Tab-separated table of N, CA, C and O in Angstrom:
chain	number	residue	atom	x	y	z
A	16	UNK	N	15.393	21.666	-2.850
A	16	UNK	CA	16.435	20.894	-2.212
A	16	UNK	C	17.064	19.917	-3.215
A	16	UNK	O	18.287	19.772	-3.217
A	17	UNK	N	16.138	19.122	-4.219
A	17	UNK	CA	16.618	18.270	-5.047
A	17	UNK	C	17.555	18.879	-5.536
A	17	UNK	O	18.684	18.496	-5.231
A	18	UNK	N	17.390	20.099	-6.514
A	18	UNK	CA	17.913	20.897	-7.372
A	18	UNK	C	19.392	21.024	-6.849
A	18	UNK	O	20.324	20.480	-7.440
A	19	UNK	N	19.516	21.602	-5.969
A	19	UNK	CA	20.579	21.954	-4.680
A	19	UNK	C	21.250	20.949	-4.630
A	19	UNK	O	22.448	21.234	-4.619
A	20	UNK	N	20.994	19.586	-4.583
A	20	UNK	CA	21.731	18.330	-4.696
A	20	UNK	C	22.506	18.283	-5.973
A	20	UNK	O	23.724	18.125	-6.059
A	21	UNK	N	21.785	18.415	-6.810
A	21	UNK	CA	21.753	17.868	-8.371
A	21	UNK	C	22.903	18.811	-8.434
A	21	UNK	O	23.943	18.231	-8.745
A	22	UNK	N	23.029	20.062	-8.239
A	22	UNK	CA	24.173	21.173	-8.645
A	22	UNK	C	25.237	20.884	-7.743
A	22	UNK	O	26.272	21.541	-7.854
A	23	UNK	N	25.151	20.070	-6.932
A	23	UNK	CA	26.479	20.051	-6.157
A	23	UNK	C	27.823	18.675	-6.826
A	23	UNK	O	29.045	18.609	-6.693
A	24	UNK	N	26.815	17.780	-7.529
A	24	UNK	CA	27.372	16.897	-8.334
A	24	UNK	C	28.662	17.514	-9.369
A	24	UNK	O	28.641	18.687	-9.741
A	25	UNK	N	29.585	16.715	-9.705
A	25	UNK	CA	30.420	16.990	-10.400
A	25	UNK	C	31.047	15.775	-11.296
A	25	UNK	O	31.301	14.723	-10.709
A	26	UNK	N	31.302	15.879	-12.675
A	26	UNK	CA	31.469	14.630	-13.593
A	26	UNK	C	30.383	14.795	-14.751
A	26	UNK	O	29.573	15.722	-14.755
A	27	UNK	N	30.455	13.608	-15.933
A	27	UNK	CA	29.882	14.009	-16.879
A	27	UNK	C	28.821	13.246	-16.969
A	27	UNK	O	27.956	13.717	-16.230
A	28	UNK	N	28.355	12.047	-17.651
A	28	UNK	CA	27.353	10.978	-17.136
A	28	UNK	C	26.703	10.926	-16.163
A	28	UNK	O	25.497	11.177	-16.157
A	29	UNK	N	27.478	10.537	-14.987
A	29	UNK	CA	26.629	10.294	-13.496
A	29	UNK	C	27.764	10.730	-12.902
A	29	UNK	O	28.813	10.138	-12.649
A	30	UNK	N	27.246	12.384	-12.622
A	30	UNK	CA	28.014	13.200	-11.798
A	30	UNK	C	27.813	12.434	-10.144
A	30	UNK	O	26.876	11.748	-9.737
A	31	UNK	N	28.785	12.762	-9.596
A	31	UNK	CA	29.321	12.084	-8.163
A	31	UNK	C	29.170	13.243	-7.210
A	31	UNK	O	29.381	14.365	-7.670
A	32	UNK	N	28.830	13.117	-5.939
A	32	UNK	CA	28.763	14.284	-4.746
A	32	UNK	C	29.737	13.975	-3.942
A	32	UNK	O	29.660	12.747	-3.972
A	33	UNK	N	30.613	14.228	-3.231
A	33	UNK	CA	31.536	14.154	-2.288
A	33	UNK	C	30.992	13.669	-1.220
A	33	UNK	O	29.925	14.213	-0.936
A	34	UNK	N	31.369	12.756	-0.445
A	34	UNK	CA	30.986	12.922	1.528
A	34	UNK	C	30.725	14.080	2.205
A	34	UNK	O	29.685	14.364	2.800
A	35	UNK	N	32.103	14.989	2.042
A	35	UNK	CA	32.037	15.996	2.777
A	35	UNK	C	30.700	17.029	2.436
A	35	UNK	O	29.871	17.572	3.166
A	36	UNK	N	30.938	17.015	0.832
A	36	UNK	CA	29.846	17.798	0.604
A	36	UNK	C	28.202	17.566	1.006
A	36	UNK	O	27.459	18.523	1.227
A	37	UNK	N	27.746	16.122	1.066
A	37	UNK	CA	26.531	15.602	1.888
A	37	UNK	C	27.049	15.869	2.862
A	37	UNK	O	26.221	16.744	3.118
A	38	UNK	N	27.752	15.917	3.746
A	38	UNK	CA	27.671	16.090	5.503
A	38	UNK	C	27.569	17.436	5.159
A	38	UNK	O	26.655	17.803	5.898
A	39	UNK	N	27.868	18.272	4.605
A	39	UNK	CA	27.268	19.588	5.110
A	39	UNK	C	26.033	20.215	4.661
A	39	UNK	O	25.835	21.427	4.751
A	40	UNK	N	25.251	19.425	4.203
A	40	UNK	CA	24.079	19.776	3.837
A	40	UNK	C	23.373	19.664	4.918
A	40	UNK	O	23.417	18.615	5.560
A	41	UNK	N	22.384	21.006	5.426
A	41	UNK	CA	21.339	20.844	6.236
A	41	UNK	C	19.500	20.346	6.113
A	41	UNK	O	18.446	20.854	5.730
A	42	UNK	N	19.761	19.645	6.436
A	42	UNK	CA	17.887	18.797	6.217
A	42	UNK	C	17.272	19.601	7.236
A	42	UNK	O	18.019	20.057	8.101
A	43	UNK	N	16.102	19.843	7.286
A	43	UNK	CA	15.376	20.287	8.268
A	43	UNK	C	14.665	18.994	8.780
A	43	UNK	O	14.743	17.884	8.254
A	44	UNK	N	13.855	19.379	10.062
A	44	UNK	CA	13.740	18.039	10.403
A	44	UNK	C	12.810	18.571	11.702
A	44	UNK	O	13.027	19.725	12.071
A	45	UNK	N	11.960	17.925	12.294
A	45	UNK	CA	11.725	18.416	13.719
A	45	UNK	C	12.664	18.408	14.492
A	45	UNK	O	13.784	17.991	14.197
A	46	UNK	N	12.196	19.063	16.051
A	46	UNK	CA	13.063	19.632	16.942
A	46	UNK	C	13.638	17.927	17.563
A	46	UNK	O	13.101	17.039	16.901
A	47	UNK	N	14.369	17.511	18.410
A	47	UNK	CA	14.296	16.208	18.969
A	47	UNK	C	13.524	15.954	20.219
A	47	UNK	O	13.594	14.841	20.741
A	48	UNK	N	12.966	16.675	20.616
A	48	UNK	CA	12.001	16.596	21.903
A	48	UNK	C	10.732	16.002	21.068
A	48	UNK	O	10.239	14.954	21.486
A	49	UNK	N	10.163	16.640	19.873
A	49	UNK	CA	9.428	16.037	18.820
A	49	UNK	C	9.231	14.557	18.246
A	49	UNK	O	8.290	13.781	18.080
A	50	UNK	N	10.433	14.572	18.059
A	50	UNK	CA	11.260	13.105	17.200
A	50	UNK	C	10.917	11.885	17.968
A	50	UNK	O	10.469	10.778	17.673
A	51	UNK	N	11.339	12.563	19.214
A	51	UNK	CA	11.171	11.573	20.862
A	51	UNK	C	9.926	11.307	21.236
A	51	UNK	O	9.638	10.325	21.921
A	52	UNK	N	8.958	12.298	20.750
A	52	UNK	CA	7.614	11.833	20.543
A	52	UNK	C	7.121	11.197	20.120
A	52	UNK	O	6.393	10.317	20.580
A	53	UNK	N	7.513	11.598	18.588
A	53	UNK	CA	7.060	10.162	17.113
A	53	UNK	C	7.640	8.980	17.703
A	53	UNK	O	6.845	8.104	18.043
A	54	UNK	N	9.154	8.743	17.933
A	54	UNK	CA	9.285	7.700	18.179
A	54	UNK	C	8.833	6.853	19.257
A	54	UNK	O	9.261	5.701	19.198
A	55	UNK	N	8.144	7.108	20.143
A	55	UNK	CA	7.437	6.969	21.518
A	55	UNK	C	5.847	6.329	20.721
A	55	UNK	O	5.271	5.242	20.722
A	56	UNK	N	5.629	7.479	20.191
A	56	UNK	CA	4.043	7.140	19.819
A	56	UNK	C	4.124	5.855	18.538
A	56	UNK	O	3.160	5.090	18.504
A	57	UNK	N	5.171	5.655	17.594
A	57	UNK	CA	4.968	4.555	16.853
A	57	UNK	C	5.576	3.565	17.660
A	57	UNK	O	5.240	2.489	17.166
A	58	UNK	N	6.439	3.329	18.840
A	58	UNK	CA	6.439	2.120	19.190
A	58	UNK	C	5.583	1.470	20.384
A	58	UNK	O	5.562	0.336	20.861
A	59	UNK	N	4.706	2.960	20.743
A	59	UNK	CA	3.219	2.271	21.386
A	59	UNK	C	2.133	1.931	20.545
A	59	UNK	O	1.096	1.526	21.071
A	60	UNK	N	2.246	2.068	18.942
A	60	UNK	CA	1.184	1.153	18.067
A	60	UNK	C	1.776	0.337	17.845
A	60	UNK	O	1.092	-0.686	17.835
A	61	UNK	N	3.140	0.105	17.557
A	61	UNK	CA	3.465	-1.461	17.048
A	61	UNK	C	3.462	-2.280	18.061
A	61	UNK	O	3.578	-3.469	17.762
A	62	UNK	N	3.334	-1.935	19.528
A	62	UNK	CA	3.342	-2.850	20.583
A	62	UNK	C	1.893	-2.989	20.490
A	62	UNK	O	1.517	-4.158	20.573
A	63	UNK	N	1.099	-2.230	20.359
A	63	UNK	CA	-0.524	-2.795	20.382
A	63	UNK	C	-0.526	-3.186	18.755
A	63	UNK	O	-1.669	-2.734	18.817
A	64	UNK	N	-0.441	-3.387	18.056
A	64	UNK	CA	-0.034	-4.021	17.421
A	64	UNK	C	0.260	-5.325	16.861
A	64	UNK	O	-0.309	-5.808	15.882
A	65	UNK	N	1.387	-5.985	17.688
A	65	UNK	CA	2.281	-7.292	18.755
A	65	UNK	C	1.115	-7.994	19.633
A	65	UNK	O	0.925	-9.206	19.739
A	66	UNK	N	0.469	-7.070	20.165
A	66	UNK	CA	-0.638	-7.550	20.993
A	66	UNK	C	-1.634	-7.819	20.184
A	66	UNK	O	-2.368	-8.578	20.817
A	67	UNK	N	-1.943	-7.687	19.459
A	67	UNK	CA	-3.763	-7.889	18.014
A	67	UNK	C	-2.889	-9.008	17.795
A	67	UNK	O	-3.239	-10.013	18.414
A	68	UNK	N	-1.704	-9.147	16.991
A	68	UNK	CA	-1.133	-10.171	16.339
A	68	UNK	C	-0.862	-11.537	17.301
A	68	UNK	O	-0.794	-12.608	16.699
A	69	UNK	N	-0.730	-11.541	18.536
A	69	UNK	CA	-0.927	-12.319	19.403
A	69	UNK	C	-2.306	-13.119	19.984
A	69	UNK	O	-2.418	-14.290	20.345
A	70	UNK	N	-3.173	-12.178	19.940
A	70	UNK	CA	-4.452	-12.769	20.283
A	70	UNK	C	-5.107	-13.043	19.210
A	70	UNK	O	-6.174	-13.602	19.466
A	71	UNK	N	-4.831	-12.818	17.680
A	71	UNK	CA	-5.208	-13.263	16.871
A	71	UNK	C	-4.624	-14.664	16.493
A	71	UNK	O	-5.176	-15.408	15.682
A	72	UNK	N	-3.564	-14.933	17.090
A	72	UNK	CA	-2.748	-16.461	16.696
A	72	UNK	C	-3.610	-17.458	17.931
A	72	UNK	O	-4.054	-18.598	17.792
A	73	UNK	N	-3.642	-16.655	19.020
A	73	UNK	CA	-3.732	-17.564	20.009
A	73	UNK	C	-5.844	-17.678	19.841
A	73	UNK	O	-6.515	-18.439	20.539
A	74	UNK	N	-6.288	-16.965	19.042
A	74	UNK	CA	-7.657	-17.491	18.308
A	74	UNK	C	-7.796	-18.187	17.564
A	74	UNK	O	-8.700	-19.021	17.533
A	75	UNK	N	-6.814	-18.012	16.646
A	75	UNK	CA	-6.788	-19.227	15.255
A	75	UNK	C	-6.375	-20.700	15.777
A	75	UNK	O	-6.956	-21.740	15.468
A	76	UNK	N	-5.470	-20.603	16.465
A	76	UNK	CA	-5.218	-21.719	17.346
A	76	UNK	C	-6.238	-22.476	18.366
A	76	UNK	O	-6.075	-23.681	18.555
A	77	UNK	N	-7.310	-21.763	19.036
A	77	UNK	CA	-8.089	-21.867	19.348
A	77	UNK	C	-9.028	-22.706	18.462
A	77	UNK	O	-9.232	-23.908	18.629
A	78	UNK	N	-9.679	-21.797	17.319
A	78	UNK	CA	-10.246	-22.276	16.594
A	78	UNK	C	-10.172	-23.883	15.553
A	78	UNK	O	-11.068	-24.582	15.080
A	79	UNK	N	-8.504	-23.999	15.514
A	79	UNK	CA	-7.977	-24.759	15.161
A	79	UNK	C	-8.273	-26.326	16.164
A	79	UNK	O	-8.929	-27.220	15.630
A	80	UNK	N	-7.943	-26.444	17.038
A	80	UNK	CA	-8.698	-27.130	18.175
A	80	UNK	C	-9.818	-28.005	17.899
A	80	UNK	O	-10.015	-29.190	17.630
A	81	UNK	N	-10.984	-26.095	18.212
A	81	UNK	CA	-12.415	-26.974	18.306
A	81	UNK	C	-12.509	-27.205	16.973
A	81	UNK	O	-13.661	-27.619	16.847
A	82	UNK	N	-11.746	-27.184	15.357
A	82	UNK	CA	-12.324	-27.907	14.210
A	82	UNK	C	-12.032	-29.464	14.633
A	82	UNK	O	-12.740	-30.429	14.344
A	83	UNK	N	-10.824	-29.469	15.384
A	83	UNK	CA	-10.495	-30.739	15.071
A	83	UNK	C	-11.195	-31.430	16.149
A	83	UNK	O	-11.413	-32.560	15.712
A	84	UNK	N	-11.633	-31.337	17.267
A	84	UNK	CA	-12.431	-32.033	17.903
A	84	UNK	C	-13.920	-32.268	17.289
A	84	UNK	O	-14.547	-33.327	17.236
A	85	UNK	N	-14.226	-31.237	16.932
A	85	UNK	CA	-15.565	-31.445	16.034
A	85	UNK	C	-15.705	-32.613	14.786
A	85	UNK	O	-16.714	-33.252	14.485
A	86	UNK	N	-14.642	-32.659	14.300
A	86	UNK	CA	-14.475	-33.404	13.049
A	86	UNK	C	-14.285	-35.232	13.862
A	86	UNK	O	-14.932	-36.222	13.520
A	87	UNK	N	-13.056	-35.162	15.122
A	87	UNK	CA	-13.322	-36.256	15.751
A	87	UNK	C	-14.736	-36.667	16.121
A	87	UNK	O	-15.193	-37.783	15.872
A	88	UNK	N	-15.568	-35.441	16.890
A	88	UNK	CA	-16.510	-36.234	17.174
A	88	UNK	C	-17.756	-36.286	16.394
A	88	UNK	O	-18.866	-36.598	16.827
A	89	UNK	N	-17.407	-35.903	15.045
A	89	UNK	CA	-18.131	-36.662	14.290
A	89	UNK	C	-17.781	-37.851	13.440
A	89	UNK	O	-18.656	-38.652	13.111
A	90	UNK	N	-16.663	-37.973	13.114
A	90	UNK	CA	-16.343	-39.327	12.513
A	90	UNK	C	-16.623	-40.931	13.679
A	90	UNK	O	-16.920	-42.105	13.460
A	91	UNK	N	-16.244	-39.895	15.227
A	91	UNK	CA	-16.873	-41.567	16.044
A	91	UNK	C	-18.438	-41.295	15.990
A	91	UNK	O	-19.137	-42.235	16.368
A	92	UNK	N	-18.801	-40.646	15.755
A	92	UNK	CA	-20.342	-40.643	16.071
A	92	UNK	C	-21.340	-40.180	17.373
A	92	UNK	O	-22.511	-40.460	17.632
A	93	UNK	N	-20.148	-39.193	18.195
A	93	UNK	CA	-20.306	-38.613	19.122
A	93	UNK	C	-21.393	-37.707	19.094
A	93	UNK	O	-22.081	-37.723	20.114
A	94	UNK	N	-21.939	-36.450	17.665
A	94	UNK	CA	-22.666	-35.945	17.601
A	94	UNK	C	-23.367	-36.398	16.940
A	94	UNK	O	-23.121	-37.505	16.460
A	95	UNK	N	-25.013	-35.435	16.529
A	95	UNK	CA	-25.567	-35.929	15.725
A	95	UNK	C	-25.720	-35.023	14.470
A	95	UNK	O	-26.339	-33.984	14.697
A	96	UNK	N	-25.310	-35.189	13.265
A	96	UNK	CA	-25.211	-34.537	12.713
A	96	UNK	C	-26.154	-33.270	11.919
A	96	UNK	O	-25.832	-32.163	11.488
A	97	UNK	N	-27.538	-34.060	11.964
A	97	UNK	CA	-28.327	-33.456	11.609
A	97	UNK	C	-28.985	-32.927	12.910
A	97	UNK	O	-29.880	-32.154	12.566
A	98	UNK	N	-28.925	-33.007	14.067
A	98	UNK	CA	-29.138	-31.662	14.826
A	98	UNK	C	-28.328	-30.771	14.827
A	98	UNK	O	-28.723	-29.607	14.877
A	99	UNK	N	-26.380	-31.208	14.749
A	99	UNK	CA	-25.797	-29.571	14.808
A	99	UNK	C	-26.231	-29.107	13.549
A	99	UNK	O	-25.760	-27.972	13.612
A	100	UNK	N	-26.858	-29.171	12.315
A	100	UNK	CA	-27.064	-28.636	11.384
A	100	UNK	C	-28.391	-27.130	11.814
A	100	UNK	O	-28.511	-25.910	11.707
A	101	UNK	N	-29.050	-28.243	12.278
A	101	UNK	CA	-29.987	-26.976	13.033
A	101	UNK	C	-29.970	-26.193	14.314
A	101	UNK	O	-30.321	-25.087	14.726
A	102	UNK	N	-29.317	-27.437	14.804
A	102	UNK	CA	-28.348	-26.376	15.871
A	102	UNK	C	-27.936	-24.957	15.488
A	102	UNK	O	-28.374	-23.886	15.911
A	103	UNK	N	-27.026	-25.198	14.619
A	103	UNK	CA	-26.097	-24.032	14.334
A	103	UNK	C	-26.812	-23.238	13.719
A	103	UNK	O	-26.229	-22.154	13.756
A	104	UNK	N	-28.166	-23.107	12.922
A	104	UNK	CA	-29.002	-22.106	12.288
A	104	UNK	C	-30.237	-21.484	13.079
A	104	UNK	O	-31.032	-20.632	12.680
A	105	UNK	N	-30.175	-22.271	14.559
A	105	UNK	CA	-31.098	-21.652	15.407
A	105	UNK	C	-30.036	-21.117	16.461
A	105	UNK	O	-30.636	-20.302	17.162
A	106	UNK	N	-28.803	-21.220	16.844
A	106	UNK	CA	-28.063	-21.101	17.590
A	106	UNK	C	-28.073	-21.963	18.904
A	106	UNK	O	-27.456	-21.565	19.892
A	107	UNK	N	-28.838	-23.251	18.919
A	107	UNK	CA	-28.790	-23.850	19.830
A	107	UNK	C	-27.483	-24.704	19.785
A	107	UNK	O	-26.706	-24.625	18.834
A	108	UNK	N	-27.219	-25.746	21.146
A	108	UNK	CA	-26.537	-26.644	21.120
A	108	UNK	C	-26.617	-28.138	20.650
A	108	UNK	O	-27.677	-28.727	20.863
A	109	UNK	N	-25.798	-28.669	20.155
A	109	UNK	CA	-26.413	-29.827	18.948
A	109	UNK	C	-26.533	-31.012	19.856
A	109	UNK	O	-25.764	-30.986	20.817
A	110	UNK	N	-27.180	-31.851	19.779
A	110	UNK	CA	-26.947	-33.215	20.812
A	110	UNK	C	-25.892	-34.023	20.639
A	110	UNK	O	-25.317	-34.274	19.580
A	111	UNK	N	-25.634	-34.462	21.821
A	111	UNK	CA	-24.544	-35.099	21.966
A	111	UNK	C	-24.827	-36.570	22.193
A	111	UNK	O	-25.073	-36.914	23.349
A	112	UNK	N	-24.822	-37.591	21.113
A	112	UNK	CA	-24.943	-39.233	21.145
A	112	UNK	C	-24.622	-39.762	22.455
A	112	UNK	O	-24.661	-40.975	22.657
């Protein structure tokens, strides 16, 4: 097909193709009942997709939160620090001052 292109050019340097002559070139291609498929099936992954990328913001955001409450309630002295330390390596809950 390249080839087929390349010979339809005309000029010396950087031979030029006509319009007309690209519009009548035939591409093969699937049928469109096909096409209507692909395009069906990639815009039901990019919508799940949209959806990962959503619940992943609305986690980070989440997460974003409990750092900052954590960090408040340790600068007032709300927790204790050296229990969430072992807290968090036994998986318990840390005491709360």
């Amino acid at each position: 097909m390249r080839q087929h292109i390349v010979e339809l050019g005309v000029g010396g340097g950087q031979p030029n193709i006509s319009q007309e002559k690209l519009r009548s070139l035939r591409v093969a291609g699937p049928p469109l009942d096909e096409q209507d498929q692909i395009v069906d099936s990639v815009n039901r992954e990019l919508r799940h997709l949209d959806e990962l990328a959503n619940v992943t913001t609305k986690s980070v955001s989440k997460l974003q939160e409990y750092r900052q409450a954590l960090i408040t309630a340790a600068v007032t002295g709300k927790i204790d620090p050296a229990s969430a330390d072992t807290a968090l390596l036994s998986g318990e809950e840390a005491r709360v001052a």
